[in-house]
Short mmCIF file of C-alpha atoms in Angstrom, two decimals:
data_model
loop_
_atom_site.label_atom_id
_atom_site.label_comp_id
_atom_site.label_asym_id
_atom_site.label_seq_id
_atom_site.Cartn_x
_atom_site.Cartn_y
_atom_site.Cartn_z
CA UNK A 1 -55.98 22.87 25.17
CA UNK A 2 -53.83 19.85 26.04
CA UNK A 3 -54.08 16.26 27.21
CA UNK A 4 -56.79 15.15 29.60
CA UNK A 5 -55.39 15.79 33.04
CA UNK A 6 -55.42 12.59 35.03
CA UNK A 7 -53.35 11.10 37.82
CA UNK A 8 -53.71 7.61 36.36
CA UNK A 9 -54.82 6.20 39.71
CA UNK A 10 -51.68 7.44 41.45
CA UNK A 11 -52.14 9.37 44.68
CA UNK A 12 -50.13 10.71 47.59
CA UNK A 13 -46.43 9.96 47.68
CA UNK A 14 -46.68 7.65 44.66
CA UNK A 15 -47.98 10.49 42.51
CA UNK A 16 -45.22 12.80 43.77
CA UNK A 17 -42.55 10.20 43.03
CA UNK A 18 -44.03 9.51 39.57
CA UNK A 19 -43.79 13.20 38.69
CA UNK A 20 -40.18 13.27 39.93
CA UNK A 21 -39.31 10.11 37.97
CA UNK A 22 -40.72 11.53 34.73
CA UNK A 23 -38.90 14.83 35.25
CA UNK A 24 -35.64 13.02 35.85
CA UNK A 25 -36.23 10.85 32.78
CA UNK A 26 -36.35 14.00 30.64
CA UNK A 27 -33.00 15.19 32.00
CA UNK A 28 -31.50 11.71 31.63
CA UNK A 29 -32.36 12.03 27.94
CA UNK A 30 -30.86 15.53 27.85
CA UNK A 31 -27.60 14.32 29.36
CA UNK A 32 -27.35 11.36 27.00
CA UNK A 33 -27.79 13.60 23.98
CA UNK A 34 -25.14 16.02 25.24
CA UNK A 35 -22.57 13.24 25.60
CA UNK A 36 -23.27 10.90 22.69
CA UNK A 37 -21.31 12.85 20.05
CA UNK A 38 -18.12 13.12 22.12
CA UNK A 39 -17.03 9.56 21.40
CA UNK A 40 -17.85 9.79 17.70
CA UNK A 41 -16.19 12.98 16.50
CA UNK A 42 -12.47 13.60 16.09
CA UNK A 43 -11.44 10.02 15.25
CA UNK A 44 -10.76 7.92 12.17
CA UNK A 45 -13.85 5.78 12.64
CA UNK A 46 -16.96 4.80 10.67
CA UNK A 47 -18.71 8.08 11.57
CA UNK A 48 -15.77 10.11 10.27
CA UNK A 49 -15.59 8.09 7.04
CA UNK A 50 -19.32 8.56 6.48
CA UNK A 51 -18.73 12.33 6.53
CA UNK A 52 -15.55 12.18 4.41
CA UNK A 53 -13.25 12.95 7.35
CA UNK A 54 -14.65 16.36 8.38
CA UNK A 55 -12.26 19.12 9.39
CA UNK A 56 -12.50 21.03 12.67
CA UNK A 57 -15.02 23.52 11.28
CA UNK A 58 -17.32 20.80 9.92
CA UNK A 59 -16.98 18.83 13.18
CA UNK A 60 -18.27 21.88 15.05
CA UNK A 61 -21.22 22.23 12.66
CA UNK A 62 -22.16 18.53 12.91
CA UNK A 63 -22.14 18.69 16.71
CA UNK A 64 -23.66 22.10 17.25
CA UNK A 65 -26.60 22.04 14.79
CA UNK A 66 -28.39 20.01 17.47
CA UNK A 67 -28.12 22.97 19.85
CA UNK A 68 -29.80 25.26 17.31
CA UNK A 69 -32.74 22.85 17.32
CA UNK A 70 -32.84 23.00 21.12
CA UNK A 71 -32.87 26.81 21.01
CA UNK A 72 -35.75 26.77 18.52
CA UNK A 73 -37.65 24.43 20.85
CA UNK A 74 -37.20 26.89 23.72
CA UNK A 75 -38.47 29.75 21.56
CA UNK A 76 -41.60 27.77 20.69
CA UNK A 77 -42.19 27.19 24.41
CA UNK A 78 -41.65 30.90 25.07
CA UNK A 79 -44.54 31.83 22.80
CA UNK A 80 -46.83 28.78 23.04
CA UNK A 81 -45.94 26.88 26.21
CA UNK A 82 -48.58 28.63 28.32
CA UNK A 83 -51.26 27.87 25.75
CA UNK A 84 -50.69 24.12 25.58
CA UNK A 85 -49.58 23.42 29.16
CA UNK A 86 -46.66 21.62 30.77
CA UNK A 87 -47.76 18.03 30.15
CA UNK A 88 -48.53 18.53 26.47
CA UNK A 89 -45.20 20.22 25.78
CA UNK A 90 -43.22 17.48 27.52
CA UNK A 91 -45.03 14.71 25.63
CA UNK A 92 -44.55 16.63 22.39
CA UNK A 93 -40.84 16.94 23.17
CA UNK A 94 -40.45 13.20 23.73
CA UNK A 95 -42.45 12.42 20.58
CA UNK A 96 -40.26 14.68 18.43
CA UNK A 97 -37.17 12.89 19.72
CA UNK A 98 -38.69 9.55 18.73
CA UNK A 99 -39.45 10.96 15.26
CA UNK A 100 -35.82 12.04 15.03
CA UNK A 101 -34.72 8.43 15.53
CA UNK A 102 -37.14 7.25 12.86
CA UNK A 103 -35.51 9.70 10.44
CA UNK A 104 -32.14 8.13 11.28
CA UNK A 105 -33.51 4.73 10.21
CA UNK A 106 -34.89 6.19 6.96
CA UNK A 107 -31.39 7.47 6.04
CA UNK A 108 -30.44 3.99 4.86
CA UNK A 109 -33.26 4.05 2.31
CA UNK A 110 -32.09 7.39 0.84
CA UNK A 111 -28.27 7.20 0.78
CA UNK A 112 -27.91 10.10 -1.64
CA UNK A 113 -29.57 12.42 0.90
CA UNK A 114 -27.55 11.21 3.88
CA UNK A 115 -26.21 14.60 4.96
CA UNK A 116 -29.55 16.39 4.64
CA UNK A 117 -31.48 13.65 6.44
CA UNK A 118 -28.99 13.51 9.31
CA UNK A 119 -29.21 17.29 9.66
CA UNK A 120 -33.02 17.11 9.68
CA UNK A 121 -32.90 14.37 12.29
CA UNK A 122 -30.58 16.43 14.47
CA UNK A 123 -32.75 19.55 14.30
CA UNK A 124 -36.00 17.66 15.02
CA UNK A 125 -34.42 15.93 18.00
CA UNK A 126 -33.05 19.25 19.24
CA UNK A 127 -36.46 20.94 19.10
CA UNK A 128 -37.90 18.12 21.18
CA UNK A 129 -35.15 18.46 23.75
CA UNK A 130 -35.71 22.23 23.80
CA UNK A 131 -39.35 21.60 24.72
CA UNK A 132 -38.29 19.41 27.62
CA UNK A 133 -35.43 21.50 28.99
CA UNK A 134 -37.58 24.64 29.16
CA UNK A 135 -40.70 22.95 30.56
CA UNK A 136 -39.66 20.15 32.91
CA UNK A 137 -38.08 22.34 35.66
CA UNK A 138 -41.30 24.37 35.97
CA UNK A 139 -43.43 21.19 35.93
CA UNK A 140 -41.37 19.63 38.72
CA UNK A 141 -41.28 22.82 40.78
CA UNK A 142 -45.06 23.20 40.65
CA UNK A 143 -45.56 19.76 42.17
CA UNK A 144 -42.69 19.61 44.67
CA UNK A 145 -43.09 20.38 48.35
CA UNK A 146 -41.22 23.59 49.29
CA UNK A 147 -38.90 21.91 51.77
CA UNK A 148 -37.48 19.49 49.18
CA UNK A 149 -37.85 21.54 45.98
CA UNK A 150 -34.16 22.48 45.82
CA UNK A 151 -33.03 18.90 46.29
CA UNK A 152 -35.42 17.58 43.63
CA UNK A 153 -34.35 20.21 41.12
CA UNK A 154 -30.69 19.42 41.77
CA UNK A 155 -31.53 15.74 41.24
CA UNK A 156 -32.24 16.65 37.62
CA UNK A 157 -28.58 17.65 37.34
CA UNK A 158 -27.50 14.29 38.74
CA UNK A 159 -29.49 12.27 36.21
CA UNK A 160 -28.24 14.57 33.44
CA UNK A 161 -24.73 13.37 34.20
CA UNK A 162 -25.91 9.75 34.47
CA UNK A 163 -27.14 10.12 30.90
CA UNK A 164 -23.78 11.64 29.96
CA UNK A 165 -21.98 8.65 31.48
CA UNK A 166 -24.17 6.15 29.64
CA UNK A 167 -23.41 7.92 26.34
CA UNK A 168 -19.66 8.06 26.94
CA UNK A 169 -19.27 4.41 27.86
CA UNK A 170 -21.60 3.19 25.12
CA UNK A 171 -19.51 5.13 22.60
CA UNK A 172 -16.36 3.57 24.00
CA UNK A 173 -17.72 0.01 23.88
CA UNK A 174 -18.90 0.38 20.29
CA UNK A 175 -15.60 1.95 19.21
CA UNK A 176 -14.30 -1.63 18.93
CA UNK A 177 -17.12 -2.60 16.54
CA UNK A 178 -16.84 -2.17 12.79
CA UNK A 179 -19.60 -0.88 10.54
CA UNK A 180 -22.38 1.68 10.78
CA UNK A 181 -23.64 0.28 14.07
CA UNK A 182 -20.62 1.98 15.67
CA UNK A 183 -22.38 5.36 15.41
CA UNK A 184 -25.97 4.56 14.43
CA UNK A 185 -26.79 2.62 17.59
CA UNK A 186 -25.55 5.24 20.10
CA UNK A 187 -27.44 8.01 18.30
CA UNK A 188 -30.64 5.99 17.89
CA UNK A 189 -30.55 4.63 21.47
CA UNK A 190 -31.92 7.97 22.66
CA UNK A 191 -35.32 6.75 21.41
CA UNK A 192 -35.41 4.32 24.34
CA UNK A 193 -35.28 7.17 26.84
CA UNK A 194 -37.76 9.22 24.80
CA UNK A 195 -40.28 6.37 24.69
CA UNK A 196 -39.92 5.90 28.45
CA UNK A 197 -40.56 9.63 28.96
CA UNK A 198 -43.75 9.64 26.88
CA UNK A 199 -45.07 6.50 28.61
CA UNK A 200 -44.31 7.98 32.04
CA UNK A 201 -46.01 11.28 31.21
CA UNK A 202 -49.25 9.89 29.78
CA UNK A 203 -50.85 8.93 33.12
CA UNK A 204 -49.54 12.00 34.98
CA UNK A 205 -51.67 15.09 35.63
CA UNK A 206 -51.25 18.61 34.34
CA UNK A 207 -49.98 21.26 36.75
CA UNK A 208 -52.87 22.34 39.07
CA UNK A 209 -51.68 25.94 38.83
CA UNK A 210 -51.91 25.89 35.02
CA UNK A 211 -55.36 24.26 35.18
CA UNK A 212 -56.68 26.91 37.55
CA UNK A 213 -55.26 29.64 35.36
CA UNK A 214 -57.21 28.14 32.44
CA UNK A 215 -60.42 27.88 34.47
CA UNK A 216 -60.38 24.09 34.87
CA UNK A 217 -61.08 24.30 38.58
CA UNK A 218 -62.67 20.87 39.07
CA UNK A 219 -59.72 19.01 37.53
CA UNK A 220 -57.28 21.06 39.60
CA UNK A 221 -59.15 20.23 42.81
CA UNK A 222 -59.00 16.52 42.02
CA UNK A 223 -55.26 16.67 41.41
CA UNK A 224 -54.61 18.66 44.57
CA UNK A 225 -56.52 16.02 46.52
CA UNK A 226 -54.50 13.26 44.86
CA UNK A 227 -51.25 15.00 45.73
CA UNK A 228 -52.30 15.29 49.36
CA UNK A 229 -53.17 11.63 50.05
CA UNK A 230 -55.14 8.66 48.76
CA UNK A 231 -58.01 9.45 51.17
CA UNK A 232 -58.35 13.17 50.41
CA UNK A 233 -61.37 14.57 48.57
CA UNK A 234 -61.55 17.77 46.47
CA UNK A 235 -64.19 19.00 48.95
CA UNK A 236 -62.00 18.58 52.03
CA UNK A 237 -61.43 21.94 53.77
CA UNK A 238 -57.66 21.67 53.37
CA UNK A 239 -57.91 21.03 49.62
CA UNK A 240 -60.48 23.77 49.10
CA UNK A 241 -58.28 26.21 51.01
CA UNK A 242 -55.20 25.23 49.00
CA UNK A 243 -57.08 25.65 45.72
CA UNK A 244 -58.40 29.05 46.79
CA UNK A 245 -54.87 30.20 47.66
CA UNK A 246 -53.75 29.43 44.12
CA UNK A 247 -56.82 31.12 42.66
CA UNK A 248 -56.23 34.24 44.74
CA UNK A 249 -52.58 34.35 43.74
CA UNK A 250 -53.47 34.14 40.06
CA UNK A 251 -56.18 36.78 40.44
CA UNK A 252 -53.68 39.21 41.99
CA UNK A 253 -51.13 38.56 39.26
CA UNK A 254 -53.77 39.16 36.56
CA UNK A 255 -55.01 42.44 38.09
CA UNK A 256 -53.28 44.43 35.37
CA UNK A 257 -55.13 42.61 32.61
CA UNK A 258 -53.98 39.98 30.10
CA UNK A 259 -50.26 39.37 29.75
CA UNK A 260 -48.40 41.69 27.37
CA UNK A 261 -44.87 40.92 26.18
CA UNK A 262 -43.82 44.50 26.89
CA UNK A 263 -44.14 43.64 30.59
CA UNK A 264 -40.87 41.72 30.26
CA UNK A 265 -39.05 45.02 29.63
CA UNK A 266 -40.49 46.87 32.64
CA UNK A 267 -38.41 48.31 35.47
CA UNK A 268 -40.01 49.93 38.50
CA UNK A 269 -40.39 47.97 41.72
CA UNK A 270 -41.06 44.65 40.00
CA UNK A 271 -37.94 44.83 37.77
CA UNK A 272 -39.02 42.32 35.11
CA UNK A 273 -36.22 43.41 32.79
CA UNK A 274 -33.61 42.77 35.49
CA UNK A 275 -35.13 39.35 36.13
CA UNK A 276 -35.01 38.45 32.43
CA UNK A 277 -31.41 39.65 32.14
CA UNK A 278 -30.39 37.48 35.10
CA UNK A 279 -32.22 34.48 33.61
CA UNK A 280 -30.18 34.90 30.46
CA UNK A 281 -26.92 35.73 32.23
CA UNK A 282 -26.87 32.71 34.52
CA UNK A 283 -27.27 30.44 31.49
CA UNK A 284 -24.71 32.31 29.39
CA UNK A 285 -22.23 32.14 32.26
CA UNK A 286 -22.81 28.40 32.66
CA UNK A 287 -21.79 27.69 29.08
CA UNK A 288 -18.74 29.94 29.14
CA UNK A 289 -17.31 28.12 32.13
CA UNK A 290 -15.90 25.77 29.48
CA UNK A 291 -17.87 22.77 30.72
CA UNK A 292 -19.12 21.75 27.30
CA UNK A 293 -15.60 21.89 25.90
CA UNK A 294 -15.13 18.87 28.16
CA UNK A 295 -18.60 17.32 27.85
CA UNK A 296 -18.72 17.36 24.05
CA UNK A 297 -15.05 17.06 23.20
CA UNK A 298 -13.30 15.38 26.13
CA UNK A 299 -11.59 12.70 23.98
CA UNK A 300 -10.61 15.35 21.40
CA UNK A 301 -9.16 17.57 24.13
CA UNK A 302 -7.20 14.68 25.65
CA UNK A 303 -5.96 13.52 22.25
CA UNK A 304 -5.19 16.86 20.55
CA UNK A 305 -4.43 19.31 23.34
CA UNK A 306 -2.76 16.82 25.68
CA UNK A 307 -1.20 14.43 23.16
CA UNK A 308 -2.69 11.20 24.54
CA UNK A 309 -3.68 8.15 22.45
CA UNK A 310 -7.22 7.81 21.08
CA UNK A 311 -8.02 4.73 23.21
CA UNK A 312 -6.71 6.31 26.40
CA UNK A 313 -8.56 9.53 25.50
CA UNK A 314 -11.86 7.64 25.21
CA UNK A 315 -11.29 5.91 28.56
CA UNK A 316 -10.42 9.21 30.24
CA UNK A 317 -13.49 10.82 28.67
CA UNK A 318 -15.66 8.18 30.31
CA UNK A 319 -13.86 8.54 33.64
CA UNK A 320 -14.28 12.30 33.42
CA UNK A 321 -18.04 11.84 33.19
CA UNK A 322 -18.01 9.62 36.29
CA UNK A 323 -16.14 12.34 38.18
CA UNK A 324 -18.75 14.82 36.98
CA UNK A 325 -21.43 12.52 38.39
CA UNK A 326 -19.75 12.56 41.79
CA UNK A 327 -19.64 16.36 41.78
CA UNK A 328 -23.30 16.62 40.79
CA UNK A 329 -24.38 14.67 43.87
CA UNK A 330 -22.85 17.19 46.29
CA UNK A 331 -25.51 19.96 45.94
CA UNK A 332 -28.26 17.52 46.92
CA UNK A 333 -27.01 17.88 50.47
CA UNK A 334 -25.70 21.45 50.59
CA UNK A 335 -27.72 23.66 48.24
CA UNK A 336 -30.33 24.58 50.86
CA UNK A 337 -27.74 24.97 53.60
CA UNK A 338 -25.09 27.18 51.99
CA UNK A 339 -27.26 28.90 49.37
CA UNK A 340 -27.14 29.39 45.63
CA UNK A 341 -24.67 32.31 45.56
CA UNK A 342 -22.02 30.61 47.70
CA UNK A 343 -21.98 27.48 45.56
CA UNK A 344 -21.83 29.48 42.32
CA UNK A 345 -18.89 31.61 43.49
CA UNK A 346 -16.97 28.68 45.00
CA UNK A 347 -17.59 26.70 41.81
CA UNK A 348 -16.35 29.55 39.57
CA UNK A 349 -13.20 30.00 41.68
CA UNK A 350 -12.42 26.30 41.43
CA UNK A 351 -13.06 26.21 37.69
CA UNK A 352 -10.77 29.21 37.16
CA UNK A 353 -7.97 27.56 39.15
CA UNK A 354 -8.28 24.19 37.37
CA UNK A 355 -8.14 25.59 33.84
CA UNK A 356 -5.32 28.02 34.71
CA UNK A 357 -3.16 25.24 36.15
CA UNK A 358 -4.04 22.93 33.23
CA UNK A 359 -2.84 25.58 30.79
CA UNK A 360 0.42 26.06 32.71
CA UNK A 361 1.12 22.33 32.75
CA UNK A 362 0.25 21.82 29.08
CA UNK A 363 2.55 24.68 28.09
CA UNK A 364 5.48 22.56 29.33
CA UNK A 365 4.78 19.98 26.64
CA UNK A 366 5.92 16.85 28.48
CA UNK A 367 4.00 13.61 29.00
CA UNK A 368 4.10 14.06 32.77
CA UNK A 369 2.65 17.55 32.57
CA UNK A 370 -0.13 16.27 30.29
CA UNK A 371 -1.13 13.75 32.95
CA UNK A 372 -1.06 16.52 35.55
CA UNK A 373 -3.36 18.66 33.39
CA UNK A 374 -5.67 15.67 33.06
CA UNK A 375 -5.95 15.50 36.85
CA UNK A 376 -7.06 19.14 36.95
CA UNK A 377 -9.69 18.45 34.27
CA UNK A 378 -11.07 15.76 36.58
CA UNK A 379 -11.09 18.23 39.47
CA UNK A 380 -12.78 20.77 37.17
CA UNK A 381 -15.72 18.38 36.80
CA UNK A 382 -16.23 18.21 40.57
CA UNK A 383 -16.28 22.01 40.89
CA UNK A 384 -18.65 22.22 37.93
CA UNK A 385 -20.94 19.53 39.30
CA UNK A 386 -21.77 21.23 42.60
CA UNK A 387 -22.25 24.76 41.26
CA UNK A 388 -22.68 25.75 37.66
CA UNK A 389 -24.24 22.46 36.54
CA UNK A 390 -27.59 22.53 38.44
CA UNK A 391 -28.17 26.19 39.35
CA UNK A 392 -28.83 27.73 35.92
CA UNK A 393 -31.60 25.22 35.25
CA UNK A 394 -33.74 26.32 38.20
CA UNK A 395 -32.41 29.74 39.27
CA UNK A 396 -34.59 31.49 36.62
CA UNK A 397 -37.73 30.04 38.20
CA UNK A 398 -36.58 31.30 41.61
CA UNK A 399 -36.03 34.92 40.60
CA UNK A 400 -39.12 35.29 38.37
CA UNK A 401 -42.63 36.21 39.44
CA UNK A 402 -45.35 33.67 38.74
CA UNK A 403 -46.76 35.83 35.95
CA UNK A 404 -43.57 35.59 33.83
CA UNK A 405 -42.01 32.39 35.21
CA UNK A 406 -42.67 30.06 32.29
CA UNK A 407 -41.44 32.60 29.75
CA UNK A 408 -38.38 33.45 31.85
CA UNK A 409 -37.50 29.76 32.05
CA UNK A 410 -37.89 29.36 28.27
CA UNK A 411 -35.81 32.50 27.63
CA UNK A 412 -33.04 31.19 29.89
CA UNK A 413 -33.15 27.87 28.04
CA UNK A 414 -32.88 29.65 24.68
CA UNK A 415 -29.81 31.59 25.82
CA UNK A 416 -28.31 28.39 27.22
CA UNK A 417 -28.62 26.44 23.98
CA UNK A 418 -27.43 29.32 21.79
CA UNK A 419 -24.34 29.58 23.96
CA UNK A 420 -23.85 25.82 23.78
CA UNK A 421 -23.98 26.20 19.99
CA UNK A 422 -21.33 28.92 20.08
CA UNK A 423 -19.00 27.01 22.41
CA UNK A 424 -19.39 23.71 20.56
CA UNK A 425 -18.82 25.45 17.22
CA UNK A 426 -15.73 27.32 18.39
CA UNK A 427 -14.07 24.65 20.57
CA UNK A 428 -12.71 22.24 17.90
CA UNK A 429 -11.32 25.16 15.91
CA UNK A 430 -9.71 26.69 19.03
CA UNK A 431 -8.20 23.37 20.09
CA UNK A 432 -6.79 22.84 16.59
CA UNK A 433 -5.31 26.34 16.29
CA UNK A 434 -4.29 27.42 19.81
CA UNK A 435 -4.37 24.06 21.63
CA UNK A 436 -3.85 24.44 25.41
CA UNK A 437 -4.32 28.22 25.26
CA UNK A 438 -8.06 27.53 24.94
CA UNK A 439 -8.01 26.72 28.67
CA UNK A 440 -6.77 30.25 29.45
CA UNK A 441 -9.80 31.83 27.75
CA UNK A 442 -12.27 29.92 29.88
CA UNK A 443 -10.20 30.44 33.01
CA UNK A 444 -10.53 34.22 32.55
CA UNK A 445 -14.28 33.91 32.04
CA UNK A 446 -14.63 31.95 35.28
CA UNK A 447 -12.66 34.57 37.17
CA UNK A 448 -15.10 37.30 36.12
CA UNK A 449 -18.15 35.23 37.08
CA UNK A 450 -17.23 35.58 40.77
CA UNK A 451 -17.75 39.37 41.14
CA UNK A 452 -20.78 39.31 38.81
CA UNK A 453 -22.55 36.77 41.04
CA UNK A 454 -21.50 38.63 44.18
CA UNK A 455 -22.82 41.99 42.96
CA UNK A 456 -25.96 41.11 41.01
CA UNK A 457 -27.34 37.67 41.95
CA UNK A 458 -29.72 37.76 44.94
CA UNK A 459 -29.88 34.85 47.36
CA UNK A 460 -33.13 32.88 47.00
CA UNK A 461 -32.61 30.04 49.46
CA UNK A 462 -35.58 29.64 51.79
CA UNK A 463 -37.74 32.26 50.11
CA UNK A 464 -41.39 31.54 49.41
CA UNK A 465 -42.61 32.24 45.92
CA UNK A 466 -44.48 35.31 47.13
CA UNK A 467 -41.23 36.75 48.55
CA UNK A 468 -39.74 36.70 45.07
CA UNK A 469 -41.90 39.69 44.08
CA UNK A 470 -39.88 41.90 46.46
CA UNK A 471 -36.25 40.87 45.90
CA UNK A 472 -35.43 43.86 43.68
CA UNK A 473 -37.25 46.65 45.52
CA UNK A 474 -34.11 48.27 46.94
CA UNK A 475 -32.56 51.16 44.94
CA UNK A 476 -29.22 51.14 43.16
CA UNK A 477 -27.65 49.43 40.18
CA UNK A 478 -27.43 46.13 42.10
CA UNK A 479 -30.95 46.54 43.61
CA UNK A 480 -29.51 46.02 47.08
CA UNK A 481 -27.68 42.77 46.32
CA UNK A 482 -24.21 44.23 46.90
CA UNK A 483 -25.12 46.00 50.14
CA UNK A 484 -27.22 43.19 51.66
CA UNK A 485 -25.55 40.58 53.83
CA UNK A 486 -25.09 37.41 51.81
CA UNK A 487 -26.96 38.99 48.91
CA UNK A 488 -30.27 38.40 50.72
CA UNK A 489 -32.35 41.45 49.82
CA UNK A 490 -35.44 40.08 51.60
CA UNK A 491 -35.94 37.58 54.38
CA UNK A 492 -38.31 34.59 54.21
CA UNK A 493 -41.86 35.72 54.96
CA UNK A 494 -41.18 39.32 53.92
CA UNK A 495 -44.33 39.38 51.81
CA UNK A 496 -46.46 38.77 54.91
CA UNK A 497 -46.18 42.37 56.07
CA UNK A 498 -45.70 44.24 52.81
CA UNK A 499 -48.03 45.09 49.93
CA UNK A 500 -47.72 43.30 46.65
CA UNK A 501 -46.69 44.92 43.40
CA UNK A 502 -50.14 46.32 42.69
CA UNK A 503 -50.38 47.87 46.16
CA UNK A 504 -53.03 45.40 47.35
CA UNK A 505 -52.40 44.98 51.05
CA UNK A 506 -52.18 41.35 52.16
CA UNK A 507 -53.23 40.16 55.55
CA UNK A 508 -50.54 38.11 57.28
CA UNK A 509 -52.72 35.01 56.96
CA UNK A 510 -53.23 35.38 53.21
CA UNK A 511 -49.67 36.47 52.53
CA UNK A 512 -47.99 33.56 54.18
CA UNK A 513 -50.15 31.32 52.02
CA UNK A 514 -50.07 27.72 53.06
CA UNK A 515 -49.22 28.17 56.72
CA UNK A 516 -52.85 28.30 57.83
CA UNK A 517 -53.45 24.68 56.89
CA UNK A 518 -50.46 22.35 56.56
CA UNK A 519 -50.80 20.83 53.11
CA UNK A 520 -48.14 18.83 51.32
CA UNK A 521 -47.57 18.22 47.66
CA UNK A 522 -47.55 21.60 45.97
CA UNK A 523 -45.53 24.78 46.29
CA UNK A 524 -47.74 27.81 46.07
#
């Protein structure tokens, strides 16, 4: 079930770049949606008047109901994503976001149902974004070459912040305009990105791995050939060998019979339950760094907690997003050199320091100290950008076996959005009631993330997908993470000389996978 899988005439590097561009488009849309409300809430503007000047509690509900929709979208992908495929779910996500914009236009025709229609629009849009955020990372990873997979997945974080910047500055520009266009245009502009996403996805192929799993071998062979080069044929020895490697991998994973959801709760050598817990934890920890207190409410934080003017708060909110963009570029160059764990711990330490010092300065209550706290919020965005921004989006796919990867990614996305909902709901109330003390809460959270990562998060840099099966084989509560140097419980190529989870001995040639014939374009 799904769209006809076609490469639309694209082959070789052009096909690879087209897949990357579409994946980035989805995260550009995600970033825009995360930032668009920040310049609308917490001010005496047209949006506020339309909602009868909502209090802090209602502001949280208006902003966070979108995140509930995203969580629902992830749940749908958890149960049905494998049935419909990556391409279909991404196109469906973009289409739902377009429908959400259409609902916004219909609001004018039914003024008496304004609140209900806006809520419906928000939920529909959120479900669509949930589809995309839980599907696109897997889609990109299944096409990317192993040596650049980390960089490409981090690129999704960069374009997320580009979308955030667009939203912030569009909100600021329209803050000088009177009338409903002040808030209707920024919210409806997301349809532009959604339309671009659907158009980009239509000519792209389905994942070859998903096609082979569904028995569509001929289509998969054609796509593998297209990924290799414009001259390659599905019958070329290299392509046939690559296809057979994927088939063999899927056959081994399916040796225990059809997938059962109880597998996700298993321990033993494979440790599925541990993997699922880590997928959820890394996303929960991301949201309780306090990043979305800044992303969603930066102008409110500057205005209420720091005592700055509304205009200056909007400008600083936009500048904060630009700083975030700078930080998000850093992991493109260092993530495969220093590893996931090092960046996460360094990021958490920096975030803890920035919020702690911001709280100290704001407790003074002077204008000068408020500006000093603002500087640390800017620095916070750099620390966030190179660590806790990109990692939670792709770390679940790196610690999950192929058999549970799509569901693990969707579960992580669900936890992420539910935590976003909680933080976005609580933040305006906390800022109103305890002001700068809110920073202390998140500073403490960031402090605790350092030992948790050090003790429980295995290093995955450089590991082949087959190595992932073995990362939790060592005994102990940390499964060897604490006692292994750098948290590396297995070395790259470990699977070449060890049996898989079912005890089927692999020959070195089969275990290493793609090293027999150098083939580019797909990570198997």
